[in-house]
Short mmCIF file of C-alpha atoms in Angstrom, two decimals:
data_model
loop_
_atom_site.label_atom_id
_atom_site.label_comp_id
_atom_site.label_asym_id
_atom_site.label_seq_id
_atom_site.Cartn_x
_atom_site.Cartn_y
_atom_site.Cartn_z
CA UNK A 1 -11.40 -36.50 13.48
CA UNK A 2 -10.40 -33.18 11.40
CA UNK A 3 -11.26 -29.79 13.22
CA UNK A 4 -12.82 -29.12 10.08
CA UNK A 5 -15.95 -31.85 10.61
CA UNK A 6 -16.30 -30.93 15.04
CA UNK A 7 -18.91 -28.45 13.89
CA UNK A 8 -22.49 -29.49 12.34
CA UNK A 9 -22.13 -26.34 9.68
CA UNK A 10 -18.75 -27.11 8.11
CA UNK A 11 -19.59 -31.30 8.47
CA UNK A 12 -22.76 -30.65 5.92
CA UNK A 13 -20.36 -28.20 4.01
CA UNK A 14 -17.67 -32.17 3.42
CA UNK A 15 -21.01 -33.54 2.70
CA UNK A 16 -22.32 -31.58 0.12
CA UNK A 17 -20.04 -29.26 -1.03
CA UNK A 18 -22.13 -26.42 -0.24
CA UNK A 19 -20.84 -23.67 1.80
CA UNK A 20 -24.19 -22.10 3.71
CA UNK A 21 -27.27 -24.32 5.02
CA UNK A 22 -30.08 -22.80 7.60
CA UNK A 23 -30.53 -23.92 11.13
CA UNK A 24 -32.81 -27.23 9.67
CA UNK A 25 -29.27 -28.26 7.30
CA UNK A 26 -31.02 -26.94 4.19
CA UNK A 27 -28.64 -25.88 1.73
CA UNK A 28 -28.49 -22.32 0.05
CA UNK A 29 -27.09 -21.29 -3.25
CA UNK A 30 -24.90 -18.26 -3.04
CA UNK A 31 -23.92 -15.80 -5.39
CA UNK A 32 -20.34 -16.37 -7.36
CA UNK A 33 -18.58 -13.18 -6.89
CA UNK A 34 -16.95 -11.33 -9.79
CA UNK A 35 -14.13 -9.86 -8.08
CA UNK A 36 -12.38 -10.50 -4.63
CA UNK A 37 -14.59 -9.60 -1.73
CA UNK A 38 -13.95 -7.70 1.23
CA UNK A 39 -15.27 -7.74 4.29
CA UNK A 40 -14.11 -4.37 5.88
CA UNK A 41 -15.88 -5.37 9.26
CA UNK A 42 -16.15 -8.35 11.32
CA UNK A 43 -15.89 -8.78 14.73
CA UNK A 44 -13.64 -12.41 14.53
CA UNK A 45 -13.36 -11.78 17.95
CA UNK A 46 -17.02 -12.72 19.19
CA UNK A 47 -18.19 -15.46 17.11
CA UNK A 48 -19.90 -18.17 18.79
CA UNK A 49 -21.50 -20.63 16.67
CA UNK A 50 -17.99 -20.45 14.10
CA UNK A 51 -14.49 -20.94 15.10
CA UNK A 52 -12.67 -18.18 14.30
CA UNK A 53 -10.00 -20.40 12.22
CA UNK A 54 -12.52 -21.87 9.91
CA UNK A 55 -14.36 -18.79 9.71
CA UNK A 56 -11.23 -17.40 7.80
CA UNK A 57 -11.14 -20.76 5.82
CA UNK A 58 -14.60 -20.15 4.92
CA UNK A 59 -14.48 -16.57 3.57
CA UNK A 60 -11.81 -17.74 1.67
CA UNK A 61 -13.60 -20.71 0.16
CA UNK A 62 -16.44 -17.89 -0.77
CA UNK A 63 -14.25 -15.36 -2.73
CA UNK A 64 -12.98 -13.16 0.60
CA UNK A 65 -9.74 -12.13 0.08
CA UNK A 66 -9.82 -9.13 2.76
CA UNK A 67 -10.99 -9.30 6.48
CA UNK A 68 -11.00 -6.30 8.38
CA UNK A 69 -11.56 -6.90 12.43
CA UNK A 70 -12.32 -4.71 15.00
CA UNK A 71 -10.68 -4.75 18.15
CA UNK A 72 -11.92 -2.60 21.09
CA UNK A 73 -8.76 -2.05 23.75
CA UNK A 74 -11.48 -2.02 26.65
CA UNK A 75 -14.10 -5.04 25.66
CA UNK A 76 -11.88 -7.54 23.85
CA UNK A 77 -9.47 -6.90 26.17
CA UNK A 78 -12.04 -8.56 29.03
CA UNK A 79 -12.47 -4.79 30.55
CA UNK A 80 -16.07 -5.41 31.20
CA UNK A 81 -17.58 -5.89 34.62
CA UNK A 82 -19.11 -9.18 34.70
CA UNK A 83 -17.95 -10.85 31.25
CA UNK A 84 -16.82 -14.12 31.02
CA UNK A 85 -14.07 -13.37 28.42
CA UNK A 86 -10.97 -13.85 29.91
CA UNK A 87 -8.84 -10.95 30.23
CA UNK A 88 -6.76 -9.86 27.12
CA UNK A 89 -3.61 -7.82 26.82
CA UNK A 90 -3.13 -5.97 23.25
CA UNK A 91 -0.19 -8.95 22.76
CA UNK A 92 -3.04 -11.38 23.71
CA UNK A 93 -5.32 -10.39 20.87
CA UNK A 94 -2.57 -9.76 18.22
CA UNK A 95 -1.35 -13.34 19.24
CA UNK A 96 -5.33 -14.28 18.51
CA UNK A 97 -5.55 -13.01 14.98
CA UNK A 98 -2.38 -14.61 14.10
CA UNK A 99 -3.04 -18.13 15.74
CA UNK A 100 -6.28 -18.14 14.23
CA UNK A 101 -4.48 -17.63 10.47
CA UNK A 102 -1.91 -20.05 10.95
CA UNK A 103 -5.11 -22.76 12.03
CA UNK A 104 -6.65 -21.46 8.96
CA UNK A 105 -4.04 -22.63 6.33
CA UNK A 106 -4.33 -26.48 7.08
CA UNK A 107 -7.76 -26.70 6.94
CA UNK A 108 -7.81 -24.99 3.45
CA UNK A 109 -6.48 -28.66 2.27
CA UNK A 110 -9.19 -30.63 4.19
CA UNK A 111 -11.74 -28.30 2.15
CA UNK A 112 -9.80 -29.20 -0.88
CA UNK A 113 -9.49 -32.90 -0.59
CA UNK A 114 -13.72 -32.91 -0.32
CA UNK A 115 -13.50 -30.86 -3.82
CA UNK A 116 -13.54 -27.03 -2.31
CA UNK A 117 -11.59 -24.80 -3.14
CA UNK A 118 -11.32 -20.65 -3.46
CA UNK A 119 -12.95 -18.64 -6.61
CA UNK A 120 -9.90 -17.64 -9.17
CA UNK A 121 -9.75 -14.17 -10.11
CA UNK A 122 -7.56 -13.63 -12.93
CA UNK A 123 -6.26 -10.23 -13.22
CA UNK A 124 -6.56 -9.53 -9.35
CA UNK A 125 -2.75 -9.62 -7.33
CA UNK A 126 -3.02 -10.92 -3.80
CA UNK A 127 -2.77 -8.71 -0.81
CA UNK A 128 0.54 -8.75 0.85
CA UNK A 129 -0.39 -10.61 4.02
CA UNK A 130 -2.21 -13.16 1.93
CA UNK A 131 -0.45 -16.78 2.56
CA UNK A 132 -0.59 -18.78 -0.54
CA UNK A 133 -2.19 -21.75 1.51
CA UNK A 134 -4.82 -19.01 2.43
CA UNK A 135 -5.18 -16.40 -0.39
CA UNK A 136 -6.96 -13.94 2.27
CA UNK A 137 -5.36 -11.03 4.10
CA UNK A 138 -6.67 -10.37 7.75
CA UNK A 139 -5.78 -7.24 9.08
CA UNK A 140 -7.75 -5.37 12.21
CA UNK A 141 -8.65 -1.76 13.14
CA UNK A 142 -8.71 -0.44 16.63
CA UNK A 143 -10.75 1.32 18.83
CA UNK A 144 -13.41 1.90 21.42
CA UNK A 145 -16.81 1.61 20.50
CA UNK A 146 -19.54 4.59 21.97
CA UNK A 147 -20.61 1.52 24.47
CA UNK A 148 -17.32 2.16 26.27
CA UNK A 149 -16.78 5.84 26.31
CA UNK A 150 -17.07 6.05 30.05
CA UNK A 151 -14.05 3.62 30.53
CA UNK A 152 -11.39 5.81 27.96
CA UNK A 153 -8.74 7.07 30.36
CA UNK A 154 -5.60 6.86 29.37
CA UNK A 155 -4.94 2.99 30.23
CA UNK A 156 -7.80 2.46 27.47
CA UNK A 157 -6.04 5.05 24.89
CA UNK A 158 -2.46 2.88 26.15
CA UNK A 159 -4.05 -0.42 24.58
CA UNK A 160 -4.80 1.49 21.96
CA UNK A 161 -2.11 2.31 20.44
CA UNK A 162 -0.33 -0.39 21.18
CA UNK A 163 -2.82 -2.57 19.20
CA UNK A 164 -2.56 0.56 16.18
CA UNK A 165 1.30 -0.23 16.32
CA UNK A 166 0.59 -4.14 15.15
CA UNK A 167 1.88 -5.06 11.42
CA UNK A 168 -1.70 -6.24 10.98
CA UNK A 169 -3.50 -2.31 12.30
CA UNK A 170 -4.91 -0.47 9.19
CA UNK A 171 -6.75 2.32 10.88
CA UNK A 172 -8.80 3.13 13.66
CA UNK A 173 -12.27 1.88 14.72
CA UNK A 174 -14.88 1.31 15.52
CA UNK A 175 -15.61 4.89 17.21
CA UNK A 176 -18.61 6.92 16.99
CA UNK A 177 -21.79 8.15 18.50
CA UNK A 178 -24.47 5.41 18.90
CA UNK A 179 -27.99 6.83 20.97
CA UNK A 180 -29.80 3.88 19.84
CA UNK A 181 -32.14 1.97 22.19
CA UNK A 182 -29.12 0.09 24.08
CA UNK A 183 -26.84 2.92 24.64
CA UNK A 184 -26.74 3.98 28.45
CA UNK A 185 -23.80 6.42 27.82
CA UNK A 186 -24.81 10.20 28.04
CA UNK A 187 -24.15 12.70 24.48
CA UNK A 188 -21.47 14.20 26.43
CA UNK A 189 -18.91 11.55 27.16
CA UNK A 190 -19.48 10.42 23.67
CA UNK A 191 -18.34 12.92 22.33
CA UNK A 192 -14.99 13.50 24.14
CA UNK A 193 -14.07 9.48 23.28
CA UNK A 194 -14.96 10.57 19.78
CA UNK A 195 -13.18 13.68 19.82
CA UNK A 196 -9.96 12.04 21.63
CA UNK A 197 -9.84 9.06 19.14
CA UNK A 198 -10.52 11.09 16.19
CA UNK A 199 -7.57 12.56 17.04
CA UNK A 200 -5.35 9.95 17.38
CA UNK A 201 -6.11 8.77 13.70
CA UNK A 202 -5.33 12.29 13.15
CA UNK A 203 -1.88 12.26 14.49
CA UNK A 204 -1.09 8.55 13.53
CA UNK A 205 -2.59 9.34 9.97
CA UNK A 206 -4.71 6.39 9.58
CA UNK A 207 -8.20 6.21 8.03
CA UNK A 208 -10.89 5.55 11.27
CA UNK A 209 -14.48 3.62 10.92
CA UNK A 210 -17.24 4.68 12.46
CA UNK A 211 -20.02 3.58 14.19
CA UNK A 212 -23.13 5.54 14.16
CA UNK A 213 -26.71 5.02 15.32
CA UNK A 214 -29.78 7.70 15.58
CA UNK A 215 -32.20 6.60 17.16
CA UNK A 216 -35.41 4.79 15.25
CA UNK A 217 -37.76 7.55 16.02
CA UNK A 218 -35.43 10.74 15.96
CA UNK A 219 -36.31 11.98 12.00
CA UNK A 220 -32.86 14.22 13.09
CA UNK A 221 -31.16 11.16 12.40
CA UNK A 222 -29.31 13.25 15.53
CA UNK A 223 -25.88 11.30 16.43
CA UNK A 224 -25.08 10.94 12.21
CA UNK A 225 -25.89 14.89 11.81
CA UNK A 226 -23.61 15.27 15.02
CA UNK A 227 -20.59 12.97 13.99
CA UNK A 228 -21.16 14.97 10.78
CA UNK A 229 -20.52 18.07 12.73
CA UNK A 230 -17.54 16.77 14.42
CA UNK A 231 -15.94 16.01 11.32
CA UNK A 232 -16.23 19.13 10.03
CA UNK A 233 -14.97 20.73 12.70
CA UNK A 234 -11.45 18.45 13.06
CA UNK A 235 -11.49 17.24 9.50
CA UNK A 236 -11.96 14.00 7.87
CA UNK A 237 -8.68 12.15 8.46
CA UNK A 238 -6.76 12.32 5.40
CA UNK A 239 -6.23 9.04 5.55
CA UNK A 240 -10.13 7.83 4.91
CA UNK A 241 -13.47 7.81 7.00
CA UNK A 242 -15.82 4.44 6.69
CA UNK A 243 -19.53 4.79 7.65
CA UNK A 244 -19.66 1.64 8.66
CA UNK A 245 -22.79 -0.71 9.02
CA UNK A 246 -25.40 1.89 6.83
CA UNK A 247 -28.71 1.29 7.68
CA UNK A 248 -30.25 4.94 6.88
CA UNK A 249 -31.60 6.55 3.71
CA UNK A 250 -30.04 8.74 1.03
CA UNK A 251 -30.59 12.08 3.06
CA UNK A 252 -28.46 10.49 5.71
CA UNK A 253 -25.60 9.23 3.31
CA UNK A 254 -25.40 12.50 1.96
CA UNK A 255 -24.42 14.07 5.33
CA UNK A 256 -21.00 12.05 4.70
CA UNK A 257 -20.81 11.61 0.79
CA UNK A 258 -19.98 15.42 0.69
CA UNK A 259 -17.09 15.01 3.36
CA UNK A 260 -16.06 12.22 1.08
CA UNK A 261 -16.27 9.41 3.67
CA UNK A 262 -17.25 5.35 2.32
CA UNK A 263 -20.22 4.19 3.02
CA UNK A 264 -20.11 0.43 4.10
CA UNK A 265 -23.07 -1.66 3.50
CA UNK A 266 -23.77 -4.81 5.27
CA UNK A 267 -26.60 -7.53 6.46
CA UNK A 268 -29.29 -4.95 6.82
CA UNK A 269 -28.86 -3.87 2.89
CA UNK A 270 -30.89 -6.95 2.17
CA UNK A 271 -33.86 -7.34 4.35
CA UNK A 272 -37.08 -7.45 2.88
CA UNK A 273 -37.92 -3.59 4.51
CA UNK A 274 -34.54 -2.17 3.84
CA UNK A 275 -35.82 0.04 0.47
CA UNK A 276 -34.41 2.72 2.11
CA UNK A 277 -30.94 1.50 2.45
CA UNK A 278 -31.25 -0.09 -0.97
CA UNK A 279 -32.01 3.32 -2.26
CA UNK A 280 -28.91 4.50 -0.59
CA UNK A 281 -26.63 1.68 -1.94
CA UNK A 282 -27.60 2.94 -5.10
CA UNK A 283 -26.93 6.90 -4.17
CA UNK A 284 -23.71 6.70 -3.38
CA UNK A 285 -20.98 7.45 -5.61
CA UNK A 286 -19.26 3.95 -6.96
CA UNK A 287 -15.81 4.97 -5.72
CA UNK A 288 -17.37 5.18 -1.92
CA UNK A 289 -18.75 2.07 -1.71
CA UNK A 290 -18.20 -0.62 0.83
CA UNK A 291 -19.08 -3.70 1.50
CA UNK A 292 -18.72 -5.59 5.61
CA UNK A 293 -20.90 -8.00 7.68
CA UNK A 294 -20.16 -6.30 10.87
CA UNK A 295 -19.98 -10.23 12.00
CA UNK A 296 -21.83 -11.95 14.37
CA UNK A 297 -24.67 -9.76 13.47
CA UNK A 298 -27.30 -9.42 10.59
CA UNK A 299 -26.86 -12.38 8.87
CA UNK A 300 -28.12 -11.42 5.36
CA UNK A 301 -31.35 -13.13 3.73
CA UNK A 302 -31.70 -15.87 3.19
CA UNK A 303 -29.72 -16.78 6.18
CA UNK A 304 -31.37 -14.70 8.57
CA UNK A 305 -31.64 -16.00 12.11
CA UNK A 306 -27.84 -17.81 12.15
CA UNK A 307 -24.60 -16.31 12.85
CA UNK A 308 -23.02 -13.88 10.35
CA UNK A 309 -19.41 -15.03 9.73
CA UNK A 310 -16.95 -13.05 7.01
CA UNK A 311 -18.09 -15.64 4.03
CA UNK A 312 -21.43 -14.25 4.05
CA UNK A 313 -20.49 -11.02 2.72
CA UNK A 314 -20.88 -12.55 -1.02
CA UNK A 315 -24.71 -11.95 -0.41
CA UNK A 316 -24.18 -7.89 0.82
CA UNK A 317 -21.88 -7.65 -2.14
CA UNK A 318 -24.48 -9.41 -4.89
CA UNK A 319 -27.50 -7.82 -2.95
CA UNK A 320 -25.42 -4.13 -4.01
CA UNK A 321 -24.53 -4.86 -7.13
CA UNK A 322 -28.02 -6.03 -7.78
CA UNK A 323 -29.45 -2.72 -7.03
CA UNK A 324 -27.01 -0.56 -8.94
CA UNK A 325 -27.40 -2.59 -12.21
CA UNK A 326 -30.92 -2.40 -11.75
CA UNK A 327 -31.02 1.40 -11.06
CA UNK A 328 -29.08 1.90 -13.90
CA UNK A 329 -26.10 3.57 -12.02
CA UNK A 330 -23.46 0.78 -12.73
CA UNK A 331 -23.23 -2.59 -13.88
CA UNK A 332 -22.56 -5.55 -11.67
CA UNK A 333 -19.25 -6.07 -12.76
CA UNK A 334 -18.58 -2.13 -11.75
CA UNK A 335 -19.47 -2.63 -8.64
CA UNK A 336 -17.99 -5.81 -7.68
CA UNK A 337 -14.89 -3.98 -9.17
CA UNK A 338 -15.23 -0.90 -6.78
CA UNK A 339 -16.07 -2.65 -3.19
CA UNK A 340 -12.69 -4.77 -4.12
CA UNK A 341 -10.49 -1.13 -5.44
CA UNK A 342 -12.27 0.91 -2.87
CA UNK A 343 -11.36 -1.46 0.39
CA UNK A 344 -7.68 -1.86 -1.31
CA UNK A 345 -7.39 2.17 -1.07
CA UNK A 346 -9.07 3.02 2.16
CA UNK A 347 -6.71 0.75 3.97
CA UNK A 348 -3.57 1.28 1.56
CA UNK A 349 -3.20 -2.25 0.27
CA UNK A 350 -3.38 -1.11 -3.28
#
């Protein structure tokens, strides 16, 4: 039996030809994008319910032809106190990411043979890591996320950079300030693993994606206002800065649209009580758009409840697009145009 068919999801997907189906095997129409898609943040790393090799086949079958993975030199490395994950040298998850692609190429044909294959794009050249078995490029970002901050000594910043020497490594991430309802980590040690790896995509000049969460009931929006503080004070990277994950209003945005940071929009942009980010998709200036999944998490409607994988950032895109045309800012095809153009130049794969 084919790897392809060992899991219920990609089995209905032979069947029917349909590449998304809820928990009950219901199949769901998704939205033909008009330009390559990128997914500038998925955590490949983490996924339970999809293996990470047809996860990549997957995105490609749905128009994805840019995967952008986090990898966190103190988590994914099996740092953490009582995780299962195995423990994970930088070599160990470079070795991952490549295994996974080369797993990914074969199964492209399987898809094929039961009459699947990826969305053309005429007019669009493919990215240079892009196999032509698998016309998607996977590259990865690295980082510690604000969960971690008490563990970045200089073993942690040692990972690091070895990870942000791999051909794959297109900038730094995710880092930030999250005081959201899980964090346990105090302001101050936040800031000084901010600070330190803010640097380092500084020195290595490499664009850096952020992860920032207020929390629900602070009308401050306090850690955004104080990221936005930081990067005043040490400078945007010249490289790029990604907002990544957006789930605030326009005031918010516009802390960051004047520094001239992207703002990435995933899952969250199409919930039924998102008008707020909606209204900020449709702020923000077309050439700092962004479009992720941030992968396991927020699966977008109307898949809400399963596991976000990479393909399902066709319905972040369309849900974007969507609100732009209808707020008369820019057409679909504009936008589809920019979240492909704007990924390509953030991470220098123009």
């Amino acid at each position: 039996m084919s790897h392809a068919v060992l899991l219920n999801a990609d089995a209905l997907t032979l069947e029917d030809g349909m590449l998304f189906h809820t928990k009950k095997g219901k199949a769901r129409e998704f939205p033909m994008p008009l330009a390559p898609l990128a997914d500038t943040h998925g955590h490949l790393t983490v996924l339970k319910s999809h293996d990470p090799a047809l996860a990549l086949a997957r995105a490609a079958l749905a128009g994805v032809r840019l995967l952008v993975v986090p990898l966190d030199p103190f988590d994914d490395c099996g740092c953490i106190e009582d995780d299962p994950a195995p423990r994970r040298s930088p070599e160990d998850l470079l070795s991952f990411l490549d295994e996974a692609y080369g797993l990914a190429m074969p199964l492209m044909a399987e898809f094929a043979d039961a009459g699947l294959v990826p969305p053309a794009f005429p007019g669009y050249e493919p990215l240079p890591l892009a196999a032509p078995e698998l016309p998607l490029d996977l590259r990865f970002v690295a980082g510690s996320h604000p969960y971690n901050a008490p563990y970045f000594d200089d073993a942690v910043e040692a990972r690091m950079r070895e990870l942000l020497a791999g051909e794959r490594c297109v900038g730094v991430g995710e880092i930030g300030l999250d005081f959201g309802p899980y964090n346990e980590v105090d302001v101050e040690t936040q800031l000084v693993a901010f600070r330190r790896q803010l640097a380092i995509a500084h020195e290595l000049d490499l664009p850096v994606e952020l992860h920032l969460r207020s929390a629900s009931d602070d009308p401050d929006a306090s850690a955004h206002a104080l990221a936005a503080q930081v990067l005043r004070e040490m400078g945007v990277p010249a490289a790029g800065c990604d907002i990544h994950c957006f789930t605030s209003g326009p005031e918010v945005a516009n802390l960051f649209i004047g520094l001239g940071c992207s703002i990435a929009f995933g899952g969250a942009v199409t919930f039924g009580k998102s008008d707020d980010i909606r209204a900020a998709a449709a702020k923000v200036p077309l050439d700092q758009l962004l479009s992720e999944t941030d992968c396991p998490y927020m699966a977008p409607v109307p898949l809400r409840g399963e596991e976000c994988e990479p393909a399902m950032v066709a319905y972040q895109a369309a849900c974007v697009a969507d609100v732009r045309a209808e707020s008369g800012v820019s057409s679909r095809e504009e936008t589809y145009r920019a979240l492909w153009n704007n990924a390509c130049a953030l991470f220098r794969l123009s």
